[in-house]
């Protein structure tokens, strides 16, 4: 039976993501090990070379689990826009190029949907959350947040594409929501809550 490990390493160097995971996973009965309370050099930098979200989440979780000899939690996520064939998907962080900034990626997506009517700008955020153990055990969950794209950014919070993503049932972008509002409906919030249920079950 799967159970909660007493300690879990967070396989990310991103301070923004660490803060988000600290909120979403605040009720997990475990001790968190991260670059903020452990030697950062012990955490490998893992290139996201996989073709899928699961590939990338697995690469990160397994690398950190092996390096620290602790169960490691990772995720990979992206935005899928129907008007461009479900892209950029797992390449969301590199949509405008390998070393593109968040602003570059947002601009590139806005350019890609320019001229597409509102009815054709359906999109979703997808997240795969993964937990890898040093002994090879592995669990993962997948979740989405459906919505549509605006053509003009609004709001100053969140991640790359949040200023143009309006979740289903809302009239504001992800970037205009409070952290608590976003965490309740976000793809990442849903994926990590599902993983918690899996471990607790």
Short mmCIF file of C-alpha atoms in Angstrom, two decimals:
data_model
loop_
_atom_site.label_atom_id
_atom_site.label_comp_id
_atom_site.label_asym_id
_atom_site.label_seq_id
_atom_site.Cartn_x
_atom_site.Cartn_y
_atom_site.Cartn_z
CA UNK A 1 0.00 0.00 0.00
CA UNK A 2 1.25 3.47 -0.90
CA UNK A 3 1.68 5.77 2.07
CA UNK A 4 3.02 9.20 2.89
CA UNK A 5 6.81 9.31 3.14
CA UNK A 6 7.99 11.10 6.29
CA UNK A 7 10.18 13.39 4.17
CA UNK A 8 9.72 14.50 0.56
CA UNK A 9 12.11 16.54 -1.59
CA UNK A 10 10.62 19.18 -3.90
CA UNK A 11 12.25 18.82 -7.31
CA UNK A 12 12.31 22.46 -8.36
CA UNK A 13 14.64 25.45 -8.11
CA UNK A 14 11.81 27.88 -8.97
CA UNK A 15 10.95 30.06 -5.92
CA UNK A 16 7.54 30.94 -7.38
CA UNK A 17 6.65 27.26 -7.75
CA UNK A 18 8.00 26.48 -4.26
CA UNK A 19 5.64 29.09 -2.80
CA UNK A 20 2.71 27.70 -4.76
CA UNK A 21 3.43 24.12 -3.69
CA UNK A 22 3.82 25.24 -0.06
CA UNK A 23 0.24 26.57 -0.24
CA UNK A 24 -1.29 23.68 -2.19
CA UNK A 25 0.44 20.96 -0.16
CA UNK A 26 0.24 22.67 3.25
CA UNK A 27 -1.83 19.81 4.71
CA UNK A 28 0.46 16.97 3.58
CA UNK A 29 1.69 15.07 6.67
CA UNK A 30 5.35 15.19 5.69
CA UNK A 31 8.53 17.20 6.15
CA UNK A 32 9.51 19.11 3.01
CA UNK A 33 13.09 19.22 1.79
CA UNK A 34 13.85 21.93 -0.77
CA UNK A 35 16.58 24.19 -2.09
CA UNK A 36 15.42 26.69 0.54
CA UNK A 37 16.22 24.49 3.57
CA UNK A 38 18.84 22.12 2.13
CA UNK A 39 22.09 22.46 0.19
CA UNK A 40 20.90 23.69 -3.24
CA UNK A 41 23.89 22.09 -4.97
CA UNK A 42 22.53 18.68 -3.95
CA UNK A 43 19.54 19.21 -6.23
CA UNK A 44 20.40 18.36 -9.84
CA UNK A 45 19.42 20.71 -12.66
CA UNK A 46 17.31 18.52 -14.90
CA UNK A 47 16.68 19.38 -18.54
CA UNK A 48 13.09 18.88 -19.62
CA UNK A 49 13.85 16.81 -22.71
CA UNK A 50 10.74 14.61 -22.59
CA UNK A 51 8.03 14.58 -25.24
CA UNK A 52 5.20 14.60 -22.69
CA UNK A 53 4.37 16.19 -19.32
CA UNK A 54 4.73 12.78 -17.69
CA UNK A 55 8.18 12.30 -19.25
CA UNK A 56 9.39 15.62 -17.87
CA UNK A 57 7.85 15.19 -14.41
CA UNK A 58 9.40 11.71 -14.23
CA UNK A 59 12.85 12.95 -15.26
CA UNK A 60 12.83 15.59 -12.52
CA UNK A 61 11.37 13.45 -9.74
CA UNK A 62 13.63 10.46 -10.40
CA UNK A 63 16.79 12.58 -10.68
CA UNK A 64 16.17 14.32 -7.35
CA UNK A 65 15.10 11.08 -5.64
CA UNK A 66 18.37 9.45 -6.75
CA UNK A 67 20.52 12.44 -5.79
CA UNK A 68 19.04 12.97 -2.31
CA UNK A 69 17.95 9.37 -1.62
CA UNK A 70 14.55 10.68 -0.66
CA UNK A 71 11.13 10.44 -2.30
CA UNK A 72 10.88 13.44 -4.64
CA UNK A 73 7.89 15.39 -5.89
CA UNK A 74 7.87 17.08 -9.29
CA UNK A 75 5.41 18.30 -11.87
CA UNK A 76 5.27 19.43 -15.44
CA UNK A 77 2.55 21.59 -16.81
CA UNK A 78 1.60 23.66 -19.81
CA UNK A 79 -1.16 25.28 -21.76
CA UNK A 80 -3.00 23.57 -24.62
CA UNK A 81 -4.70 25.84 -27.14
CA UNK A 82 -7.20 24.21 -29.49
CA UNK A 83 -6.72 26.79 -32.25
CA UNK A 84 -3.06 25.76 -32.62
CA UNK A 85 -3.58 22.02 -32.44
CA UNK A 86 -3.26 21.68 -28.66
CA UNK A 87 0.07 23.51 -28.51
CA UNK A 88 2.33 24.61 -27.05
CA UNK A 89 1.71 21.79 -24.53
CA UNK A 90 4.89 20.39 -22.92
CA UNK A 91 6.90 23.08 -24.73
CA UNK A 92 4.95 25.92 -23.07
CA UNK A 93 8.04 27.21 -21.22
CA UNK A 94 10.00 27.28 -24.48
CA UNK A 95 7.26 28.25 -26.93
CA UNK A 96 9.12 31.29 -28.29
CA UNK A 97 12.52 29.54 -28.22
CA UNK A 98 14.84 27.63 -25.90
CA UNK A 99 15.88 30.72 -23.92
CA UNK A 100 12.68 32.73 -24.29
CA UNK A 101 11.46 34.90 -21.42
CA UNK A 102 7.95 34.69 -19.99
CA UNK A 103 7.11 37.88 -21.89
CA UNK A 104 8.43 36.38 -25.15
CA UNK A 105 6.28 33.27 -24.69
CA UNK A 106 3.16 35.28 -23.88
CA UNK A 107 3.71 37.51 -26.91
CA UNK A 108 4.21 34.47 -29.16
CA UNK A 109 0.95 32.88 -28.01
CA UNK A 110 -0.98 36.13 -28.45
CA UNK A 111 0.42 36.35 -31.98
CA UNK A 112 -0.60 32.75 -32.68
CA UNK A 113 -4.26 33.35 -31.76
CA UNK A 114 -4.53 36.81 -33.30
CA UNK A 115 -7.61 36.88 -35.51
CA UNK A 116 -9.14 33.76 -33.93
CA UNK A 117 -12.70 34.56 -32.77
CA UNK A 118 -13.53 34.20 -29.08
CA UNK A 119 -15.47 30.98 -29.77
CA UNK A 120 -12.29 29.42 -31.14
CA UNK A 121 -9.95 30.39 -28.31
CA UNK A 122 -10.72 27.44 -26.02
CA UNK A 123 -7.72 26.24 -24.03
CA UNK A 124 -6.73 24.32 -20.95
CA UNK A 125 -3.90 24.16 -18.51
CA UNK A 126 -2.68 20.63 -17.81
CA UNK A 127 -0.46 19.39 -14.97
CA UNK A 128 1.10 16.02 -14.26
CA UNK A 129 2.29 15.63 -10.65
CA UNK A 130 4.74 12.83 -9.92
CA UNK A 131 6.29 11.27 -6.84
CA UNK A 132 9.36 9.05 -7.27
CA UNK A 133 11.04 6.95 -4.58
CA UNK A 134 14.76 6.05 -4.63
CA UNK A 135 13.80 2.36 -4.79
CA UNK A 136 11.97 2.84 -8.08
CA UNK A 137 8.38 3.17 -6.88
CA UNK A 138 6.43 5.85 -8.70
CA UNK A 139 2.99 7.49 -8.59
CA UNK A 140 1.51 10.25 -10.71
CA UNK A 141 -1.73 12.15 -11.33
CA UNK A 142 -2.98 14.34 -14.17
CA UNK A 143 -5.41 17.26 -14.00
CA UNK A 144 -6.69 20.08 -16.17
CA UNK A 145 -8.25 23.52 -15.81
CA UNK A 146 -10.40 24.43 -18.82
CA UNK A 147 -10.86 27.96 -20.04
CA UNK A 148 -10.47 30.38 -22.93
CA UNK A 149 -7.92 32.95 -23.99
CA UNK A 150 -8.27 36.71 -24.00
CA UNK A 151 -6.46 38.78 -26.61
CA UNK A 152 -5.32 41.43 -24.11
CA UNK A 153 -3.45 40.56 -20.88
CA UNK A 154 -5.06 41.47 -17.53
CA UNK A 155 -3.72 41.06 -14.01
CA UNK A 156 -0.24 40.92 -12.54
CA UNK A 157 -0.16 37.60 -10.72
CA UNK A 158 0.53 34.02 -11.61
CA UNK A 159 2.67 32.36 -14.23
CA UNK A 160 3.42 33.05 -17.90
CA UNK A 161 0.07 32.69 -19.63
CA UNK A 162 -2.16 33.51 -16.64
CA UNK A 163 -2.85 37.12 -17.78
CA UNK A 164 -4.73 35.84 -20.86
CA UNK A 165 -6.32 32.65 -19.44
CA UNK A 166 -9.91 32.90 -18.19
CA UNK A 167 -11.06 29.68 -16.46
CA UNK A 168 -14.49 28.25 -17.25
CA UNK A 169 -17.16 29.85 -15.06
CA UNK A 170 -15.05 32.93 -14.32
CA UNK A 171 -14.90 36.36 -15.91
CA UNK A 172 -11.40 37.26 -14.76
CA UNK A 173 -8.01 35.87 -15.75
CA UNK A 174 -5.91 33.58 -13.57
CA UNK A 175 -3.58 36.54 -13.07
CA UNK A 176 -6.42 38.58 -11.53
CA UNK A 177 -7.33 35.96 -8.93
CA UNK A 178 -6.08 35.70 -5.38
CA UNK A 179 -3.71 32.81 -4.66
CA UNK A 180 -6.45 30.99 -2.74
CA UNK A 181 -8.98 31.37 -5.58
CA UNK A 182 -6.47 30.15 -8.15
CA UNK A 183 -5.27 27.18 -6.08
CA UNK A 184 -8.86 25.91 -5.69
CA UNK A 185 -9.38 25.55 -9.45
CA UNK A 186 -5.91 25.39 -10.99
CA UNK A 187 -4.55 22.38 -12.83
CA UNK A 188 -1.65 22.21 -10.37
CA UNK A 189 -3.92 22.45 -7.33
CA UNK A 190 -6.12 19.67 -8.70
CA UNK A 191 -3.20 17.41 -9.65
CA UNK A 192 -1.47 17.66 -6.27
CA UNK A 193 -4.72 17.21 -4.32
CA UNK A 194 -5.38 14.07 -6.39
CA UNK A 195 -1.87 12.81 -5.61
CA UNK A 196 -2.44 13.43 -1.90
CA UNK A 197 -5.66 11.38 -2.06
CA UNK A 198 -3.79 8.60 -3.86
CA UNK A 199 -1.13 8.48 -1.14
CA UNK A 200 -3.67 8.70 1.67
CA UNK A 201 -5.85 5.97 0.16
#
